[in-house]
CSV table of C-alpha atoms in Angstrom, one decimal:
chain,number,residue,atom,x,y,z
A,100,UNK,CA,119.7,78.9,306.3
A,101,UNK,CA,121.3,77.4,303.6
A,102,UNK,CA,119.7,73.7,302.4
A,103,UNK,CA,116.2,74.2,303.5
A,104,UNK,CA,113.5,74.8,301.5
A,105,UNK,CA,112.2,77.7,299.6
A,106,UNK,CA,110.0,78.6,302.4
A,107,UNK,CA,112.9,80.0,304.7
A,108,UNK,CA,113.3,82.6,302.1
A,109,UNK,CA,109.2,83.1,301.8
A,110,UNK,CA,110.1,83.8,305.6
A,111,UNK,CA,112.7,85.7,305.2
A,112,UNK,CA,111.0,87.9,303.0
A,113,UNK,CA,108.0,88.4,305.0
A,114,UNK,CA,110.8,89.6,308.3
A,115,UNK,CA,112.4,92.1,305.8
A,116,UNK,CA,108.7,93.1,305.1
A,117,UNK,CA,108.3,93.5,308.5
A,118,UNK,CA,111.7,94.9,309.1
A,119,UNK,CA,111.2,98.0,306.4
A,120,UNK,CA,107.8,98.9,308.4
A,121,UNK,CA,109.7,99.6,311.2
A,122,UNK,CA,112.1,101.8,309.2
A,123,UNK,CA,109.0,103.6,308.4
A,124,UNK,CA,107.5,103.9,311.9
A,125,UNK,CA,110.6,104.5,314.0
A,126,UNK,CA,113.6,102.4,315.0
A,127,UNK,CA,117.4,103.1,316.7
A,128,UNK,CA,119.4,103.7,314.1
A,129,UNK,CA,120.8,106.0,311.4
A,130,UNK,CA,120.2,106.2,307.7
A,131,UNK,CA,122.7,103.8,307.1
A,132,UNK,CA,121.5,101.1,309.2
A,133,UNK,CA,117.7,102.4,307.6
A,134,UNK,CA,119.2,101.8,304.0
A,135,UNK,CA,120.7,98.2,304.8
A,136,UNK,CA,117.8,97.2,306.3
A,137,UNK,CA,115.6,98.7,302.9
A,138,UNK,CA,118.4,96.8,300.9
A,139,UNK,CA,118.3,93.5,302.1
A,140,UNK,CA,113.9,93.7,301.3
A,141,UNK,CA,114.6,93.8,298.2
A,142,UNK,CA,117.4,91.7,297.9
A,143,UNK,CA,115.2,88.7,300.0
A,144,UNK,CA,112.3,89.6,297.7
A,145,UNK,CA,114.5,88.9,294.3
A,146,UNK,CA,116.3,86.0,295.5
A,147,UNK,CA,112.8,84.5,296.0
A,148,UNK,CA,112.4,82.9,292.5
A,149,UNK,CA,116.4,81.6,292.8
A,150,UNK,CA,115.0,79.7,295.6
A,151,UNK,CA,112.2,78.7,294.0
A,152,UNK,CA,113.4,77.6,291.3
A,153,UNK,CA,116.4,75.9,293.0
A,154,UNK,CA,114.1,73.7,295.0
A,155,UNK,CA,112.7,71.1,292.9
A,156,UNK,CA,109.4,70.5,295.8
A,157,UNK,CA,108.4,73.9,294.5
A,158,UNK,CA,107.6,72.8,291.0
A,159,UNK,CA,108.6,76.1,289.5
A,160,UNK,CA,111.4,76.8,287.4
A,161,UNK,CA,113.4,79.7,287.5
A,162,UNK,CA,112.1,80.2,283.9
A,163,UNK,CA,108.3,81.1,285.4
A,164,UNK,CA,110.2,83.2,288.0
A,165,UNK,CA,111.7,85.4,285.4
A,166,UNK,CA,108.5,85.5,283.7
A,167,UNK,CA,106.7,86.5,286.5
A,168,UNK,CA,109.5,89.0,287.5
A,169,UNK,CA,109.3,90.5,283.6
A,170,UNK,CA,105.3,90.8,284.1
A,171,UNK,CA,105.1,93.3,286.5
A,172,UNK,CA,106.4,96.9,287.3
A,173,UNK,CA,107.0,96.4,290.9
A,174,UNK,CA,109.2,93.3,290.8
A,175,UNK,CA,111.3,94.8,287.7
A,176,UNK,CA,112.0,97.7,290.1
A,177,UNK,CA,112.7,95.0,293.1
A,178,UNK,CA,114.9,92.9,290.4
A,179,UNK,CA,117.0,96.4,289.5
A,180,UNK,CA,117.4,97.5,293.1
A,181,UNK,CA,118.7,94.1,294.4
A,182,UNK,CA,121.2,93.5,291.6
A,183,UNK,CA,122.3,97.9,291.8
A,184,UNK,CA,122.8,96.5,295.9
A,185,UNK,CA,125.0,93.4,294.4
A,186,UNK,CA,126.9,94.6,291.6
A,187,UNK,CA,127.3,98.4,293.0
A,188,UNK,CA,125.9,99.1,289.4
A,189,UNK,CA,123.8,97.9,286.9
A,190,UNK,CA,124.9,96.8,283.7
A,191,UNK,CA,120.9,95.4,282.2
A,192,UNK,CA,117.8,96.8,283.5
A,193,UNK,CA,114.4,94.7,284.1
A,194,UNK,CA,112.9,98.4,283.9
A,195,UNK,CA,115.0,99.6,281.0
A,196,UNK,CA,116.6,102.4,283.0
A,197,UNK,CA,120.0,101.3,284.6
A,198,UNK,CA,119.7,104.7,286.4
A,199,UNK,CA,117.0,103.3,288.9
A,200,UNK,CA,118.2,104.0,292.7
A,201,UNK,CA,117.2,104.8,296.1
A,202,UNK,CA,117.3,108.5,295.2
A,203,UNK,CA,116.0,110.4,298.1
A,204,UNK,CA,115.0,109.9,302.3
A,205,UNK,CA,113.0,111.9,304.3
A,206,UNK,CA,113.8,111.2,308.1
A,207,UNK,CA,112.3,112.5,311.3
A,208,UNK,CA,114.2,112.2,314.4
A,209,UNK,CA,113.0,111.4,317.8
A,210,UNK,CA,115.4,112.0,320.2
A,211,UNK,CA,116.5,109.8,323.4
A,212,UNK,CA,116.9,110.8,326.8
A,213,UNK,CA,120.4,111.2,328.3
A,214,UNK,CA,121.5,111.8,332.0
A,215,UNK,CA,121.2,116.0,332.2
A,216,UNK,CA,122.2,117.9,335.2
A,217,UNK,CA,119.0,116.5,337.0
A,218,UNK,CA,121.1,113.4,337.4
A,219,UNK,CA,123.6,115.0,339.1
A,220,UNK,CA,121.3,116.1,342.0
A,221,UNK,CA,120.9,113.4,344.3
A,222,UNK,CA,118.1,114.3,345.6
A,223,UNK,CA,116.2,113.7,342.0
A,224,UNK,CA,115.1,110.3,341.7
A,225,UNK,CA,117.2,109.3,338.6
A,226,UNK,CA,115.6,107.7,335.2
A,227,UNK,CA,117.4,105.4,332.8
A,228,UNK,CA,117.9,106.9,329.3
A,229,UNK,CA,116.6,105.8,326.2
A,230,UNK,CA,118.2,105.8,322.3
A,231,UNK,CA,116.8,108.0,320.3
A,232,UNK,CA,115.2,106.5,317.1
A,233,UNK,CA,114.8,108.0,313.5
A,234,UNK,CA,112.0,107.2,310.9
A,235,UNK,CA,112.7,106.6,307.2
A,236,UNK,CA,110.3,107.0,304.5
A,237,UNK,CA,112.4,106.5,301.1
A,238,UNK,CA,111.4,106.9,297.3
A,239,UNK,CA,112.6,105.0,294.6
A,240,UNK,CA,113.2,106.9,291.2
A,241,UNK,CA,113.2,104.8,287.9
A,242,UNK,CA,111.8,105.9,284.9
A,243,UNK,CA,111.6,109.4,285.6
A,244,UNK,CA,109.2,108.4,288.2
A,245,UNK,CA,109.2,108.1,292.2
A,246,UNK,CA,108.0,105.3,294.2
A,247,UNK,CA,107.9,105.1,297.7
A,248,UNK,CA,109.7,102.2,299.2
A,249,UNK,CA,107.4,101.2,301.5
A,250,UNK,CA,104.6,100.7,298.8
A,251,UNK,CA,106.6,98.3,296.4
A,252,UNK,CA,108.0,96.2,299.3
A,253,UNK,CA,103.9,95.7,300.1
A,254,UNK,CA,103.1,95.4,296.6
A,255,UNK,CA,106.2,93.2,295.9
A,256,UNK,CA,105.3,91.0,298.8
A,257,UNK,CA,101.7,90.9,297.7
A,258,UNK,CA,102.3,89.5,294.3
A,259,UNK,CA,104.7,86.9,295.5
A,260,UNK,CA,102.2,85.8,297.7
A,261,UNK,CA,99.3,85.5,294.7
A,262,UNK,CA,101.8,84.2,293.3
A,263,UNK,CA,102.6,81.1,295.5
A,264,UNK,CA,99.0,80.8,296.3
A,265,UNK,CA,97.8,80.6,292.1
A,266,UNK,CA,100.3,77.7,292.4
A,267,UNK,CA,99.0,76.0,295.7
A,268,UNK,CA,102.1,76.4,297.6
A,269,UNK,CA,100.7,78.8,300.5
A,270,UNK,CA,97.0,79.5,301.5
């Protein structure tokens, strides 16, 4: 929410977190709802040093942000993904390659249950149907190489939290 602290957004990065794991693992929902939900990871995990440096009980600038963000593979990619989301393309690179994109999905499909023709015997005992659900396992491409989604939104998550922790801000 908008005038609290940067911690909301710490929050909010750990729910995307959680919410590209169940992209991975199975969830209602097509590849479009799969790629928003991928999308707005990395978008939460970037916006993390605006926030931080934004709220001056954080003591870090957006200065050591950047320079954190500049240090490390994993959040340049985060950094080029979030602002290719925002600006539909991008016009500078924290990898070097403006070309870096979600570039492929493998999905798996578990179907629901529907009413059949079982249903239509009443002397069936009926059963409610269920949604069918789809996992999502997507790869990044930057570089000429492939990441897997899943992997940097760990590894992004990971270094934020060293991160805040190096500075005494989390435990």
């Amino acid at each position: 929410m908008l005038g609290q602290g940067w911690q909301s957004q710490w929050a909010r990065v750990q729910r995307r977190l959680d919410d590209v794991r169940a992209v991975y693992t199975g969830r209602p929902g097509g590849t479009d709802a799969a790629i928003d939900t991928v999308q707005s990871f990395f978008e939460a995990v970037h916006h993390l040093k605006d926030w931080l440096g934004n709220d001056p009980s954080s003591g870090i600038t957006k200065a050591v942000g950047d320079k954190l963000i500049n240090g490390s593979l994993v959040l340049q990619l985060c950094a080029d993904l979030a602002n290719g989301s925002k600006h539909l393309a991008l016009t500078s690179s924290r990898t070097g390659d403006r070309s870096t994109r979600i570039a492929r999905n493998d999905v798996t499909v578990f179907p629901g249950t529907a009413w059949g023709s079982a249903a239509m015997d009443t002397k069936l005992p009926s059963a409610p149907s269920t949604p069918g659900m789809s996992a999502h396992r997507f790869y990044v491409e930057s570089a000429g190489t492939e990441y897997d989604v899943l992997q940097l939104a760990e590894d992004a998550t990971a270094e934020w939290h060293k991160f805040l922790s190096s500075q005494g801000l989390i435990s």
